[in-house]
PDB file of C-alpha atoms in Angstrom:
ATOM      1  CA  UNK A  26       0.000   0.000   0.000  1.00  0.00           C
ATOM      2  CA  UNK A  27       3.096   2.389   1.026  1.00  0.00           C
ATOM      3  CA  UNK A  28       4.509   1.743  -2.698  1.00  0.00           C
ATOM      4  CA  UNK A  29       1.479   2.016  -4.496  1.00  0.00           C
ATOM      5  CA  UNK A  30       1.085   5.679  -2.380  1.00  0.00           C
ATOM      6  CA  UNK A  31       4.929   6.309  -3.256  1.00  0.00           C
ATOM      7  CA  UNK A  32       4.236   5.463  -6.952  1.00  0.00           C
ATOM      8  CA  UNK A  33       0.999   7.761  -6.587  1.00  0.00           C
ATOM      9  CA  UNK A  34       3.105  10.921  -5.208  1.00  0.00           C
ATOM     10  CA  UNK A  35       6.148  10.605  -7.436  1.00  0.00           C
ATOM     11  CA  UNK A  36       3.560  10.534 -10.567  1.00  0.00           C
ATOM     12  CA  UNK A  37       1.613  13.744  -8.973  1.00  0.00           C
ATOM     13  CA  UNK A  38       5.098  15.497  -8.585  1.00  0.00           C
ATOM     14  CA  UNK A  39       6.384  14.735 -12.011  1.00  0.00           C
ATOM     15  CA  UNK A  40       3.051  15.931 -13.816  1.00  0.00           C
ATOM     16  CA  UNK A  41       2.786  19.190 -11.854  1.00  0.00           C
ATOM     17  CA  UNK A  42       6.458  19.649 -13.212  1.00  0.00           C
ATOM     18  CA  UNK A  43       6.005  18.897 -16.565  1.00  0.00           C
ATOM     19  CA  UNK A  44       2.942  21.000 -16.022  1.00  0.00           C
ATOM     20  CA  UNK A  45       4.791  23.995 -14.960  1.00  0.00           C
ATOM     21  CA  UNK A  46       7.263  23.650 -17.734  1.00  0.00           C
ATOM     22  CA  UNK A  47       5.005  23.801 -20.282  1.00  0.00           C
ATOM     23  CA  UNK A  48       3.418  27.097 -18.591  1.00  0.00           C
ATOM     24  CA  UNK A  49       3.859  30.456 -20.953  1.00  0.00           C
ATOM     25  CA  UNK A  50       5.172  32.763 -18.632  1.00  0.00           C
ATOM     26  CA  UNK A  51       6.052  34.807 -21.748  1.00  0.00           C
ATOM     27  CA  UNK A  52       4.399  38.277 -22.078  1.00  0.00           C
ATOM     28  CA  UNK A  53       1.766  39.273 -24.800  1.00  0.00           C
ATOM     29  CA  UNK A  54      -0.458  41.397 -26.421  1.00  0.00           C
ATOM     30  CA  UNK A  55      -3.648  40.805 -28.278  1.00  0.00           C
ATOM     31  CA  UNK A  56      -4.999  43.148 -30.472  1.00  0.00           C
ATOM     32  CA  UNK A  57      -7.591  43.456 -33.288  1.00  0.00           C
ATOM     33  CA  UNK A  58      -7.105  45.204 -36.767  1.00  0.00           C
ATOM     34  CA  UNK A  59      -9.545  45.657 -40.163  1.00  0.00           C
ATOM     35  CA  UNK A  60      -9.772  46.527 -43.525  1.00  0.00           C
ATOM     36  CA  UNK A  61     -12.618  47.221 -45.451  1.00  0.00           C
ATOM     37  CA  UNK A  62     -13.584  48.929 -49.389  1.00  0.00           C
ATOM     38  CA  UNK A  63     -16.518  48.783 -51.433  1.00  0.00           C
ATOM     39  CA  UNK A  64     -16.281  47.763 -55.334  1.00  0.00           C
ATOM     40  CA  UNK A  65     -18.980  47.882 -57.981  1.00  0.00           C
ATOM     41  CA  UNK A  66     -20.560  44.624 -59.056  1.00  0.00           C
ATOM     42  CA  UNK A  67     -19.505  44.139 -62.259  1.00  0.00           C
ATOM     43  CA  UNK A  68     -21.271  40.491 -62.742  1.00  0.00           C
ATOM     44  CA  UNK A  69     -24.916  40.915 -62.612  1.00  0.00           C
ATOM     45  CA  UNK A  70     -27.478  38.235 -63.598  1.00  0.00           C
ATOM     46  CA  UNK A  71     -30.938  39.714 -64.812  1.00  0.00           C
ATOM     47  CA  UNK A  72     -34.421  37.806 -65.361  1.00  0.00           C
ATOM     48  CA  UNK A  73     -36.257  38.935 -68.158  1.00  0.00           C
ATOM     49  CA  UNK A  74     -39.906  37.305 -68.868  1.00  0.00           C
ATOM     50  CA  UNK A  75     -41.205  38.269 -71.855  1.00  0.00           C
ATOM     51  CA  UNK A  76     -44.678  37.387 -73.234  1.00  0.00           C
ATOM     52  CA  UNK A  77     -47.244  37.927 -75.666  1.00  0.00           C
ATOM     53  CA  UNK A  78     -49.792  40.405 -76.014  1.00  0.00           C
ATOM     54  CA  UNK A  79     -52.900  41.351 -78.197  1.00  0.00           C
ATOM     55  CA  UNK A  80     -52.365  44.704 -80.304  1.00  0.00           C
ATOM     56  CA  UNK A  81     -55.651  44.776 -81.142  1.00  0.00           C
ATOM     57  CA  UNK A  82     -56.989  41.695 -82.961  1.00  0.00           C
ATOM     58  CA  UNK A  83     -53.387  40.873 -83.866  1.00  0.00           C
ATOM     59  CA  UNK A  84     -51.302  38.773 -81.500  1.00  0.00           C
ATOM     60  CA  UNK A  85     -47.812  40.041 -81.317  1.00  0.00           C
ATOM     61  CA  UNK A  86     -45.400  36.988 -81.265  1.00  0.00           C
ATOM     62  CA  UNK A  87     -43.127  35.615 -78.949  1.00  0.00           C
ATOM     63  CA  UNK A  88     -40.531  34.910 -81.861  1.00  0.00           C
ATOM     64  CA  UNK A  89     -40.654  38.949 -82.827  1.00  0.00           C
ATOM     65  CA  UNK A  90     -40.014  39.771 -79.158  1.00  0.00           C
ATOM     66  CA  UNK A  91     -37.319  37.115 -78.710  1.00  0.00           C
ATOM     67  CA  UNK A  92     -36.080  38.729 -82.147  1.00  0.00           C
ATOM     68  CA  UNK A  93     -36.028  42.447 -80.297  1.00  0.00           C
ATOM     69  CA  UNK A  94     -34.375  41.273 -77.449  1.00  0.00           C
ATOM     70  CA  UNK A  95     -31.533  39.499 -79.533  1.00  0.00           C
ATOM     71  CA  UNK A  96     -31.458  42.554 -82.059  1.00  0.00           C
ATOM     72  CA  UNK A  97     -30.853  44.858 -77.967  1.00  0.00           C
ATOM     73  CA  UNK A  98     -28.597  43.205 -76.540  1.00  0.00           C
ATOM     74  CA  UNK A  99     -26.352  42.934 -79.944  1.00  0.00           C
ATOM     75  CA  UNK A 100     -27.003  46.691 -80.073  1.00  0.00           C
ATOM     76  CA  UNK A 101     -25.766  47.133 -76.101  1.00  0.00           C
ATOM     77  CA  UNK A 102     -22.129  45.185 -77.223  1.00  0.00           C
ATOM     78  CA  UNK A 103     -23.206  42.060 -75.467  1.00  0.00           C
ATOM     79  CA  UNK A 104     -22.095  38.608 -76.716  1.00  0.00           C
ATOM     80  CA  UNK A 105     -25.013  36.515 -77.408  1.00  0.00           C
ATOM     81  CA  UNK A 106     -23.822  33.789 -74.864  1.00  0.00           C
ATOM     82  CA  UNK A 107     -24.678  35.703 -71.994  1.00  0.00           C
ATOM     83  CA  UNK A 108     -28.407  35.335 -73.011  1.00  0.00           C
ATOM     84  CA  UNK A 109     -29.794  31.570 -71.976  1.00  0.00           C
ATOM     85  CA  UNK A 110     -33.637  30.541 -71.619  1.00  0.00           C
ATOM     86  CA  UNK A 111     -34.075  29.997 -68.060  1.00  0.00           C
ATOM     87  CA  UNK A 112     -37.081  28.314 -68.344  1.00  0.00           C
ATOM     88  CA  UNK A 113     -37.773  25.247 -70.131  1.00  0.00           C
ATOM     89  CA  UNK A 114     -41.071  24.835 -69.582  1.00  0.00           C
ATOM     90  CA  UNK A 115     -41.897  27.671 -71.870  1.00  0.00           C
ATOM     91  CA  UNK A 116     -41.369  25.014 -74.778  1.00  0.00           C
ATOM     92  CA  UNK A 117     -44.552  23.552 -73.897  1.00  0.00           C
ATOM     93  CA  UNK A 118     -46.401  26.761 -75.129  1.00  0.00           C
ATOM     94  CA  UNK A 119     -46.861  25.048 -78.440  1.00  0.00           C
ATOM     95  CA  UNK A 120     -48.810  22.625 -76.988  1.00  0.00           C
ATOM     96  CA  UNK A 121     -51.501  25.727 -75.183  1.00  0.00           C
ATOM     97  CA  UNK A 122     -51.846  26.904 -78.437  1.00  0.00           C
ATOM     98  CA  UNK A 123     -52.980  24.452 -80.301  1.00  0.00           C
ATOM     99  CA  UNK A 124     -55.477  23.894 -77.353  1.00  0.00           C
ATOM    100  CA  UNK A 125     -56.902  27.515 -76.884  1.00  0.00           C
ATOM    101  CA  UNK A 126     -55.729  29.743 -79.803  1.00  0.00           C
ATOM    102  CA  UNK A 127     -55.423  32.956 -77.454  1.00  0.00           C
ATOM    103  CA  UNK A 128     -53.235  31.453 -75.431  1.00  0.00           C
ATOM    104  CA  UNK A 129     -50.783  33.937 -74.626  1.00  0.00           C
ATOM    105  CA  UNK A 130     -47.124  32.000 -74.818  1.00  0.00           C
ATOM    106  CA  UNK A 131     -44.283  33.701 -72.733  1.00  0.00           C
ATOM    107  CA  UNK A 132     -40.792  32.768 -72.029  1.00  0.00           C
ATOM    108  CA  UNK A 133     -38.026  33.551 -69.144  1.00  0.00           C
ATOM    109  CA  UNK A 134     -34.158  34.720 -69.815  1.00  0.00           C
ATOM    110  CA  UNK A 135     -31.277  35.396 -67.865  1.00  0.00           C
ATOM    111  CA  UNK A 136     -28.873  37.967 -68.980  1.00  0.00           C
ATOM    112  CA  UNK A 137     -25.232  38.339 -67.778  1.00  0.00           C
ATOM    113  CA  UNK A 138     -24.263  42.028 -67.644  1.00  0.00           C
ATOM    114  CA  UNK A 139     -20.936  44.239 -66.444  1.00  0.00           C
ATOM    115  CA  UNK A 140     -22.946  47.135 -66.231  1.00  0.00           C
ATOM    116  CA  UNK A 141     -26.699  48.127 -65.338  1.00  0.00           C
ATOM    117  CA  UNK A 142     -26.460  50.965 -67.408  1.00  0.00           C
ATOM    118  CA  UNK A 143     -26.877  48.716 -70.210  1.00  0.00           C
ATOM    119  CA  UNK A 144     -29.547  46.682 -69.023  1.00  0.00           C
ATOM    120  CA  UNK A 145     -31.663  50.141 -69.206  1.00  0.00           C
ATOM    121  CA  UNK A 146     -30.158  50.506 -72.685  1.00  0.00           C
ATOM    122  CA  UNK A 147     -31.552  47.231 -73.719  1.00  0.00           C
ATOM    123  CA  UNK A 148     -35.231  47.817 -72.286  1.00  0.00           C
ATOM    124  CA  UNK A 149     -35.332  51.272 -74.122  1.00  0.00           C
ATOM    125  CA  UNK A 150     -35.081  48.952 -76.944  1.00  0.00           C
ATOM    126  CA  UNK A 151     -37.605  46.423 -76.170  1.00  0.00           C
ATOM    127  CA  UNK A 152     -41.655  46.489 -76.676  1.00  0.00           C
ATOM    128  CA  UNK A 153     -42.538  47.836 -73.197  1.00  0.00           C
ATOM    129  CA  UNK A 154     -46.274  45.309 -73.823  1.00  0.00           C
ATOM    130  CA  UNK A 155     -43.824  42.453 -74.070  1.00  0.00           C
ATOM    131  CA  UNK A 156     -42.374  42.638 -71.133  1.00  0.00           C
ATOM    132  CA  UNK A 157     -43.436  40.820 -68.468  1.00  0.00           C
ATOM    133  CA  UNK A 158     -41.350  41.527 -65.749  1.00  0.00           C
ATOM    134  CA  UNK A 159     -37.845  42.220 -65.167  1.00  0.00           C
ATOM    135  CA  UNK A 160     -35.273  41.275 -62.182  1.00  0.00           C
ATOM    136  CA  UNK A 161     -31.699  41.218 -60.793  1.00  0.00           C
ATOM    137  CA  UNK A 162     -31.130  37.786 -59.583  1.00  0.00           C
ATOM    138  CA  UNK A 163     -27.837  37.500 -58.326  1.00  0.00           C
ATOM    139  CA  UNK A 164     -24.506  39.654 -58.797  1.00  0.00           C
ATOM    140  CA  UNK A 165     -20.559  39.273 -57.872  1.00  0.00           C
ATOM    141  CA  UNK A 166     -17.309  41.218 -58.301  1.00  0.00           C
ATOM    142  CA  UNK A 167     -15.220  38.996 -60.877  1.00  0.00           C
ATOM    143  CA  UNK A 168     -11.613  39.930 -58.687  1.00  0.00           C
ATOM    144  CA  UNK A 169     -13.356  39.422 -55.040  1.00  0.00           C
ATOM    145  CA  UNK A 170     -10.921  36.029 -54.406  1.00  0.00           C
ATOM    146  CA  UNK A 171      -8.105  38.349 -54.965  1.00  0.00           C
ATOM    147  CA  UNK A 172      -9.459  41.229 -52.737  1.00  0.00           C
ATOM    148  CA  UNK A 173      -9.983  39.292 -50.147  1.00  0.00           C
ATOM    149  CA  UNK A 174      -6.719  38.490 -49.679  1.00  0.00           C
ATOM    150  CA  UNK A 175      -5.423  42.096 -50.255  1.00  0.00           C
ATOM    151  CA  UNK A 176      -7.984  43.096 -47.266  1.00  0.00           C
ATOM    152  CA  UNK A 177      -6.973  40.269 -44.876  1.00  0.00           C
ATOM    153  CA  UNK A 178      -3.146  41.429 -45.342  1.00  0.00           C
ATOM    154  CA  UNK A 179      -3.939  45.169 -44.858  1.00  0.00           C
ATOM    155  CA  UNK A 180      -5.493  44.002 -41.274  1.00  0.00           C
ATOM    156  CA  UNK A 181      -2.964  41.832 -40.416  1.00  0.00           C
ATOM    157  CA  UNK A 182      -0.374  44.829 -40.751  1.00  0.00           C
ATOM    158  CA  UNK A 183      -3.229  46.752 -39.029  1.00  0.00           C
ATOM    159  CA  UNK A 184      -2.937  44.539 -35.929  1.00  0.00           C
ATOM    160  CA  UNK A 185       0.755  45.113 -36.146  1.00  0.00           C
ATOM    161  CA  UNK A 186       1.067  48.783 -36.464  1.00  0.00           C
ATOM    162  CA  UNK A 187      -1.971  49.180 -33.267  1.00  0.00           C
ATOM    163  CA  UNK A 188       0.020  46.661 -31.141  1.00  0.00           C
ATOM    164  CA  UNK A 189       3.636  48.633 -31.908  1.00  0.00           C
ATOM    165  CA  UNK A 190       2.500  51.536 -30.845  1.00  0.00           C
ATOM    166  CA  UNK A 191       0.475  50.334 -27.939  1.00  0.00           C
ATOM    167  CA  UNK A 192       3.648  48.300 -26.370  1.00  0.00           C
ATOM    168  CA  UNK A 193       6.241  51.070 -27.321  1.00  0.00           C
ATOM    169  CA  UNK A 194       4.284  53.814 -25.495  1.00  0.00           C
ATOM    170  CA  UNK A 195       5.152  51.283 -22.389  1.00  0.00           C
ATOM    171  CA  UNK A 196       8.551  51.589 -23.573  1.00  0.00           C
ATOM    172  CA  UNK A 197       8.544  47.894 -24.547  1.00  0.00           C
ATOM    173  CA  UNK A 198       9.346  46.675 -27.840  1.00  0.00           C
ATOM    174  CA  UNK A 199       7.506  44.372 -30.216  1.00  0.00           C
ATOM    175  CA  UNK A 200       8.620  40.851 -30.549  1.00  0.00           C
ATOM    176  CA  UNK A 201       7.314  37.733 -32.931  1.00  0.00           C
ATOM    177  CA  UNK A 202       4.092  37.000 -34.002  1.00  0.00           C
ATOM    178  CA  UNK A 203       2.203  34.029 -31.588  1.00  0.00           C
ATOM    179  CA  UNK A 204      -1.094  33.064 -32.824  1.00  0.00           C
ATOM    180  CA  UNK A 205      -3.421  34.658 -35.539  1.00  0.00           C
ATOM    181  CA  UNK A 206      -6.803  33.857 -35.766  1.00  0.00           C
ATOM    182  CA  UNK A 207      -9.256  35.135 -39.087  1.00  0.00           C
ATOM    183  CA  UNK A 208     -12.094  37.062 -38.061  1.00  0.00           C
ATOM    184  CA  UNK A 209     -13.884  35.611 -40.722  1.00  0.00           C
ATOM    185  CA  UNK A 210     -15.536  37.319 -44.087  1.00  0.00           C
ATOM    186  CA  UNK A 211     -18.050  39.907 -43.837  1.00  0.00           C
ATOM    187  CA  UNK A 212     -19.626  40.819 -47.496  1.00  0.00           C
ATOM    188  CA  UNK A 213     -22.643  42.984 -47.488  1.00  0.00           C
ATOM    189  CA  UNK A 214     -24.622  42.888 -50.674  1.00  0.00           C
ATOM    190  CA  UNK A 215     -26.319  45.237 -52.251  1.00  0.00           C
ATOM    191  CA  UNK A 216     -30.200  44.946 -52.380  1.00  0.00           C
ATOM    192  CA  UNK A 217     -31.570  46.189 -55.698  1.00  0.00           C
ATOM    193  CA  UNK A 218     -35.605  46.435 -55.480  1.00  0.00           C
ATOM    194  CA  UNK A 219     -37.230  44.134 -58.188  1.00  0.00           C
ATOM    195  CA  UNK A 220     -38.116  46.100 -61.833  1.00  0.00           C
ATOM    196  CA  UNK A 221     -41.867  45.207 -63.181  1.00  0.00           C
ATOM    197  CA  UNK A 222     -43.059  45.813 -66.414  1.00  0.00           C
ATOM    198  CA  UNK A 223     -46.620  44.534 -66.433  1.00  0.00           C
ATOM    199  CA  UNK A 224     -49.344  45.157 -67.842  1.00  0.00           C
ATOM    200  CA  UNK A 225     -50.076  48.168 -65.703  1.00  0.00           C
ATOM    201  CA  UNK A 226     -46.996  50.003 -66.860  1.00  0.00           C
ATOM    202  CA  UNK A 227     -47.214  49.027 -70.377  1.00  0.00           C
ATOM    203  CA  UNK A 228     -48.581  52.900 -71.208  1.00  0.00           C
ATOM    204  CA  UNK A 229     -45.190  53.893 -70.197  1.00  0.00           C
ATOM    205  CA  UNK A 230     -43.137  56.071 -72.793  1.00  0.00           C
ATOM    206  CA  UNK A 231     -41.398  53.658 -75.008  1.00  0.00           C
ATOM    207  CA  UNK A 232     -38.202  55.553 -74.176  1.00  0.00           C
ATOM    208  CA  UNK A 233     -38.884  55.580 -70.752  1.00  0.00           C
ATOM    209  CA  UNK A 234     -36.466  53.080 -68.670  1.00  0.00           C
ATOM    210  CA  UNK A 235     -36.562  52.471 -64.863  1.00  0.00           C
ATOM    211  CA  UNK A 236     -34.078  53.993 -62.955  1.00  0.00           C
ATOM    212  CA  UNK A 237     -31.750  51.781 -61.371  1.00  0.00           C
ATOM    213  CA  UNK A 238     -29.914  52.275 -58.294  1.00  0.00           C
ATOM    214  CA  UNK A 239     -26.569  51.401 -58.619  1.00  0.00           C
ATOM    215  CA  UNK A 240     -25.040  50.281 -55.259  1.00  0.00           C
ATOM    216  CA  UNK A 241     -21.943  48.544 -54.005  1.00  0.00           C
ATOM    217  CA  UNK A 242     -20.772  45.411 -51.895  1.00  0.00           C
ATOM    218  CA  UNK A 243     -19.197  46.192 -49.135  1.00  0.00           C
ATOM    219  CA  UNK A 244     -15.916  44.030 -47.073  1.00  0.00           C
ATOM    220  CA  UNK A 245     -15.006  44.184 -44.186  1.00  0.00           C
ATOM    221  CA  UNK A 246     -12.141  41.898 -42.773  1.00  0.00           C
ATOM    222  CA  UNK A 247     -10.961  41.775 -39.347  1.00  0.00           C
ATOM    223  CA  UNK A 248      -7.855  39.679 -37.626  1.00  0.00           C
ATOM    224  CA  UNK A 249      -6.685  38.606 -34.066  1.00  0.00           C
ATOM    225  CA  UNK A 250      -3.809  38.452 -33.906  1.00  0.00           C
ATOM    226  CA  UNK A 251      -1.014  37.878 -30.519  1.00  0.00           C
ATOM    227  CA  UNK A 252       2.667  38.957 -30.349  1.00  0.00           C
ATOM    228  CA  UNK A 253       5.127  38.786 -27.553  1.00  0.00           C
ATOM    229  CA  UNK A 254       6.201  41.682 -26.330  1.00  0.00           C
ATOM    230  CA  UNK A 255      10.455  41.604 -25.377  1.00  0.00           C
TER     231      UNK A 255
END
């Protein structure tokens, strides 16, 4: 029993030792810094719905407003690939027409754009009737990988400039970097409000687009970081 107690004591001792070695007595500081820009979206995805409508007795085609919209966005300096038919279920339309002969067929799009200013270029060149409605669906910066990284560096030497002058106005002096920890990403994005072209607006001035407001996505980076101070 006296050498299973010895055995007990001599284990105690030697792991409160290794425990106290292992102790950083050293002395730190942990501070915070950020970095944060705005940039223009300059990857914006756009629904279009377009369908047909009665001018009078005559039916004006979805084929001659698929033909407008082609003939707009060639016109804005778009590429043609950055129009696809998000909707596949529009094919079917055929089928409603042969059933009711006023069915009205419509189809959806979605355009890729750099700039919204030409998305109001295009629908100054479109049949306002034909529209159905309009919307931003989703929207990106094409370099945001790359600022990301820029941002995250800028805090980092942030953290480094607050926590120099912090320890040197103790008359200490800065030592090695300990531990950094990422903050994480904070992206705000920019809410546009939805554009509608219905029925109701179809009076509207041929020439007359909707105004879009053209806002920005904001980053903001932040990073912990701990140094030893000498």
């Amino acid at each position: 029993m006296k050498k299973l107690i010895a055995i007990a004591l001599v284990a105690f001792l030697g792991l409160s030792t290794a425990m106290a070695q292992q102790t950083d007595l050293r002395r730190k500081i942990s501070v915070s810094g950020t970095a944060e820009t705005e940039v223009t979206p300059d990857i914006i995805y756009i629904g279009i719905s377009l369908k047909e409508y009665l001018n009078g007795k005559k039916k004006v085609e979805i084929t001659e407003l698929e033909k407008q919209l082609y003939a707009a966005i060639q016109q804005a300096g778009i590429p043609k690939e950055n129009l696809t038919i998000s909707n596949l279920s529009s094919w079917n339309d055929q089928t409603s027409k042969k059933k009711n002969p006023d069915f009205l067929a419509s189809k959806q799009y979605r355009l890729k754009v750099s700039d919204l200013n030409k998305f109001n270029a295009i629908l100054e060149d479109l049949d306002a009737k034909g529209i159905a409605n309009t919307n931003i669906e989703s929207y990106d910066y094409s370099k945001i990988e790359s600022l990301k990284k820029e941002l995250k560096i800028k805090a980092l030497l942030s953290a480094k400039d607050k926590a120099t002058y912090m320890v040197e106005a103790l008359n200490g002096k800065l030592g090695s970097v300990l531990e950094i920890q990422d903050g994480g990403d904070n992206i705000i994005q920019p809410v546009y409000r939805n554009y509608m072209m219905k029925s109701a607006m179809a009076e509207m001035s041929a020439d007359t687009a909707p105004e879009i407001d053209f806002k920005k996505i904001k980053l903001n980076f932040t990073v912990n970081v701990i140094f030893e101070i000498k």
